[in-house]
Coordinates of C-alpha atoms in Angstrom, one line a residue:
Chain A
X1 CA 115.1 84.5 115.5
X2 CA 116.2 88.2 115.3
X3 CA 114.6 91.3 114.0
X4 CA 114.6 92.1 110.5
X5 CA 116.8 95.2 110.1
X6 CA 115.8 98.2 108.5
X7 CA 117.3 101.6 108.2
X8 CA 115.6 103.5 111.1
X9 CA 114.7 106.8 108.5
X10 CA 113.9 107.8 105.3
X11 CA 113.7 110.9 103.5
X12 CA 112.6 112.5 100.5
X13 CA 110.5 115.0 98.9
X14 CA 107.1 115.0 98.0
X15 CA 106.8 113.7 94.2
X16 CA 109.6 111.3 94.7
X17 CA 110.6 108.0 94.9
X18 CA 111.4 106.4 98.1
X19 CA 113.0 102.7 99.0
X20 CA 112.6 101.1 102.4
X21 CA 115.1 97.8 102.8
X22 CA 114.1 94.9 105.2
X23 CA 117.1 92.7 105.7
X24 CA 116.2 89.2 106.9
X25 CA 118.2 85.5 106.9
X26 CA 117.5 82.4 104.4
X27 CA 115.5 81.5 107.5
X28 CA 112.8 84.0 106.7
X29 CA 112.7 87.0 104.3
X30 CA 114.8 84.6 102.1
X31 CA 112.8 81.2 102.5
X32 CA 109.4 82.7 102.7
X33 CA 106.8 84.8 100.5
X34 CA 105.4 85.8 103.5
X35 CA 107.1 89.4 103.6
X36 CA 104.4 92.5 104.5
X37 CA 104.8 95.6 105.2
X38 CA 103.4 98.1 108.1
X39 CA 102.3 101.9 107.7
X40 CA 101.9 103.4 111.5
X41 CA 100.8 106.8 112.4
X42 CA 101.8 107.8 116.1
X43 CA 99.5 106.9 118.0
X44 CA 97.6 104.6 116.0
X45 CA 97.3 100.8 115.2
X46 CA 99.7 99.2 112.5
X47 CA 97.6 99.0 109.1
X48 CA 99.1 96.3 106.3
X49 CA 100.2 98.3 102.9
X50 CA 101.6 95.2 101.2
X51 CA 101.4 91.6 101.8
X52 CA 102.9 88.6 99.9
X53 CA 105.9 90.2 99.1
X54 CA 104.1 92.2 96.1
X55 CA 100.7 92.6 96.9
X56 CA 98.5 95.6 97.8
X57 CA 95.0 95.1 99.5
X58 CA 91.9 96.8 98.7
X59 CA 92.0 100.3 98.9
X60 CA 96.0 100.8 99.4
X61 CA 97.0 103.5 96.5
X62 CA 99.5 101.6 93.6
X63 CA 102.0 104.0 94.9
X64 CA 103.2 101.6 97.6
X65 CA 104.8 98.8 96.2
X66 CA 107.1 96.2 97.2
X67 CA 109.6 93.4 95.9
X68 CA 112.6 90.9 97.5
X69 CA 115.6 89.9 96.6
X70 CA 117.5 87.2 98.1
X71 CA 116.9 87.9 102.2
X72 CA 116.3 91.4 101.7
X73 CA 112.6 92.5 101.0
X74 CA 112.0 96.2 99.6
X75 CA 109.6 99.1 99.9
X76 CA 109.4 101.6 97.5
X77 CA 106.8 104.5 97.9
X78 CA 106.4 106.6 94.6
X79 CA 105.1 109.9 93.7
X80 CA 105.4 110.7 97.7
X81 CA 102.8 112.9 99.7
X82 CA 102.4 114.3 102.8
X83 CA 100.1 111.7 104.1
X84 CA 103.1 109.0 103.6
X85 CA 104.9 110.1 106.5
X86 CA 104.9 107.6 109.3
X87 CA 107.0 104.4 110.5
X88 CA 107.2 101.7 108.3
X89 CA 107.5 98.3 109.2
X90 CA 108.3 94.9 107.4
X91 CA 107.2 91.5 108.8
X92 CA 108.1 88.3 108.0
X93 CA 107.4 84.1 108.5
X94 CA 110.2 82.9 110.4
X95 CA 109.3 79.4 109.9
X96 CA 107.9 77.1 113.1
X97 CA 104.4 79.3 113.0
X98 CA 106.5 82.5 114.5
X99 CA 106.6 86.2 112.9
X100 CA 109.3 88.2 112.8
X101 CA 109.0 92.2 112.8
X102 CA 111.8 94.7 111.3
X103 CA 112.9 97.6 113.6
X104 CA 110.8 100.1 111.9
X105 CA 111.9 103.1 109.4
X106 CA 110.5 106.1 110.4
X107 CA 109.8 108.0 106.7
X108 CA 109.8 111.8 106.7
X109 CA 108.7 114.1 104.1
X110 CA 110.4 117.0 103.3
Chain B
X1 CA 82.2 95.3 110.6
X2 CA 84.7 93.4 112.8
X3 CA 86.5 95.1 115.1
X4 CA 88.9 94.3 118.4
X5 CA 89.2 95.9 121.7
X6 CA 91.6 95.0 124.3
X7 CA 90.8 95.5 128.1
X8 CA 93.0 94.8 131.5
X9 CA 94.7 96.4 133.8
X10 CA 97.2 99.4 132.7
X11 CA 99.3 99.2 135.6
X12 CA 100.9 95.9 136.5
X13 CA 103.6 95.4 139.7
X14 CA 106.6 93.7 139.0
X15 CA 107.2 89.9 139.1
X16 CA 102.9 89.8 139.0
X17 CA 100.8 88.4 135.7
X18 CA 100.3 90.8 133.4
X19 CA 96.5 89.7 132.0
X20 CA 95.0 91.1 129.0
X21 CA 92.0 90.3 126.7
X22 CA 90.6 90.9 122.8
X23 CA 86.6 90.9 122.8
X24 CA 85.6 90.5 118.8
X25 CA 82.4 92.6 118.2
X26 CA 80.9 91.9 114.9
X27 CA 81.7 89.0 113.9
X28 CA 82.5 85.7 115.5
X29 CA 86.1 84.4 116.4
X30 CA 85.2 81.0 115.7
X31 CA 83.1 81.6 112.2
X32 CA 86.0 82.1 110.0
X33 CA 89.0 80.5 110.4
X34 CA 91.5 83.1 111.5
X35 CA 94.2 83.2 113.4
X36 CA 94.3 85.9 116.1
X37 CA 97.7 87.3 117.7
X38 CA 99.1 89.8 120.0
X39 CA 102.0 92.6 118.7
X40 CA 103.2 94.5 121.9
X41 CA 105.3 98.2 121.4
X42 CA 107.1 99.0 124.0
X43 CA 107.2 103.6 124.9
X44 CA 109.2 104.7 121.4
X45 CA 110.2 101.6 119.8
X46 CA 109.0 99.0 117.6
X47 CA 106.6 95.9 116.7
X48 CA 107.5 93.0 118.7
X49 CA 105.5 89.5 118.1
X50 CA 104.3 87.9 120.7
X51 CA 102.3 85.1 119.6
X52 CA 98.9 84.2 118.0
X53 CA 95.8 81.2 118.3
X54 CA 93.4 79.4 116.2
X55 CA 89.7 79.4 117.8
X56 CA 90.0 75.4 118.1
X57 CA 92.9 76.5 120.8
X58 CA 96.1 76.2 118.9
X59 CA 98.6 78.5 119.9
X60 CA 102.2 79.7 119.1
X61 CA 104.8 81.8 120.7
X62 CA 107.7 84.2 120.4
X63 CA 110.5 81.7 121.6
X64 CA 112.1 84.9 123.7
X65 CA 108.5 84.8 125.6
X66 CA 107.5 81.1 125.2
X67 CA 108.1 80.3 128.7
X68 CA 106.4 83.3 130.4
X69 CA 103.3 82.9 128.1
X70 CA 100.0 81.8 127.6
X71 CA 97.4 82.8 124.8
X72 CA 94.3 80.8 125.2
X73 CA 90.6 81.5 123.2
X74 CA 86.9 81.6 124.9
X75 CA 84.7 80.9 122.1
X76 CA 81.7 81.2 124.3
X77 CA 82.9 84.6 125.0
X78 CA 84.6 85.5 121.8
X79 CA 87.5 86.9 123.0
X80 CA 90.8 85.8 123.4
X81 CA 93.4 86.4 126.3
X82 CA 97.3 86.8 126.9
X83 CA 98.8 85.9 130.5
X84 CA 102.6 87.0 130.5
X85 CA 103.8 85.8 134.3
X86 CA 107.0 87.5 136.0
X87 CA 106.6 90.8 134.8
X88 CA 109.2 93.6 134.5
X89 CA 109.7 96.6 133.1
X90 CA 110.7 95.6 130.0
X91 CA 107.3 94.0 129.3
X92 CA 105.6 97.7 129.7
X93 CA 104.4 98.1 125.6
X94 CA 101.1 99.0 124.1
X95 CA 99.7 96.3 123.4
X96 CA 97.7 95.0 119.9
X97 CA 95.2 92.4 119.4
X98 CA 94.8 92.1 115.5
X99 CA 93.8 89.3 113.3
X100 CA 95.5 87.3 110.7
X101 CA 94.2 85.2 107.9
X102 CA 93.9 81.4 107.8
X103 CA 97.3 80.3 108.2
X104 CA 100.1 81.7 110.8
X105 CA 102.2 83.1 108.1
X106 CA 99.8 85.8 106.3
X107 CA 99.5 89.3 107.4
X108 CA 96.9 90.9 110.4
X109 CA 95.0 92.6 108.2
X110 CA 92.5 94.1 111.4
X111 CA 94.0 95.8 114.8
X112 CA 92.6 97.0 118.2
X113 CA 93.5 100.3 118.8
X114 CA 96.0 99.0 121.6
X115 CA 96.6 99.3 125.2
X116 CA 99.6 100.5 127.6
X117 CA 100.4 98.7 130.1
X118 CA 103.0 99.9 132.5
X119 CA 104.6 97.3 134.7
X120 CA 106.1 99.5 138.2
X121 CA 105.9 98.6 141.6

């Protein structure tokens, strides 16, 4: 299995609209629900923004939201904040009870 | 509340067994039925999988580490425990303990905070 590719950065300004791609096989991202998605501040443990391809747990704003196509799986952040910047990484079920990470995107506010 | 800490050496030689382990406070690791896995990233890089177990024992592994590995669960103890044999640099990461929910393909949804190990003679 190889790692889900994602576009190492992202930029935009706050109030915007940004969208994070997570590119995967048939094997995975494209046979599986099982996308979710990573927000981690240097330094600090990996914390789960969306899971289930399209859903948000308890207390993560409605900003974050996520969708797939085909074998790519998307992030889009909306109305974006200060606060959002960090590296953002997808995750997926590769099949055969193994998990597959993306590379990371590392999101910068400008 | 449930939380994870991960304990072992932080500097591991070369070619030696590089040992860590998860103690759940809180909560029991055999009371729910969650999975529980290790996520190692290595100085400036990213998530990398490395495998996760049921408490009755079950485990699963990256297949680029399968044959270096061993996860294994002390429900007396309530902890779990990686062994990673024939280590080099490349296997110097922080290294997560986290848990996942009932099956292996749902998200970890609770980390440790990590810890670096740094394998050099």
């Amino acid at each position: 299995q190889s790692d889900l590719t994602q576009p190492p950065s992202a930029s935009g300004f706050p109030g915007q609209s940004v969208t994070i791609s997570c590119s995967g096989t048939y094997s995975d991202v494209g046979l599986y629900n099982s996308v979710s998605w990573y927000r981690q501040y240097p330094g600090k443990a990996p914390q789960v923004m969306i899971y289930e391809v399209t859903k948000r747990p308890s207390g993560v704003p409605d900003r974050f939201s996520a969708s797939k196509s085909g074998s790519t799986a998307f992030l889009t952040v909306s109305g974006l904040q200060a606060e959002d910047e960090a590296d953002y990484y997808c995750s997926s079920y590769g099949g055969d009870n193994i998990v597959i990470f993306g590379g990371g995107t590392k999101l910068t506010v400008l | 509340q449930l939380q994870l800490q991960e304990s072992g050496p932080g500097l591991v030689k070369p070619s030696e067994t590089l040992s860590l382990t998860c103690t759940v406070a809180g909560g029991s690791i055999s009371s729910n039925v969650h999975y529980w896995g290790w996520i190692r990233q290595p100085p400036g890089k990213g998530l990398e999988w490395i495998g996760n177990i049921y408490y009755s024992g079950t485990a699963h592994y990256s297949p680029s580490l399968k044959s270096r590995l061993t996860i294994s669960v002390d429900t007396s103890k309530n902890r779990f425990s990686l062994k990673l044999t024939s280590a080099t640099a490349t296997d110097t990461a922080v290294y997560f303990c986290a848990r996942a929910g009932t099956s292996s393909n749902e998200p970890y949804d609770l980390w440790g905070r990590g810890h670096l190990v740094t394998v050099s003679s």
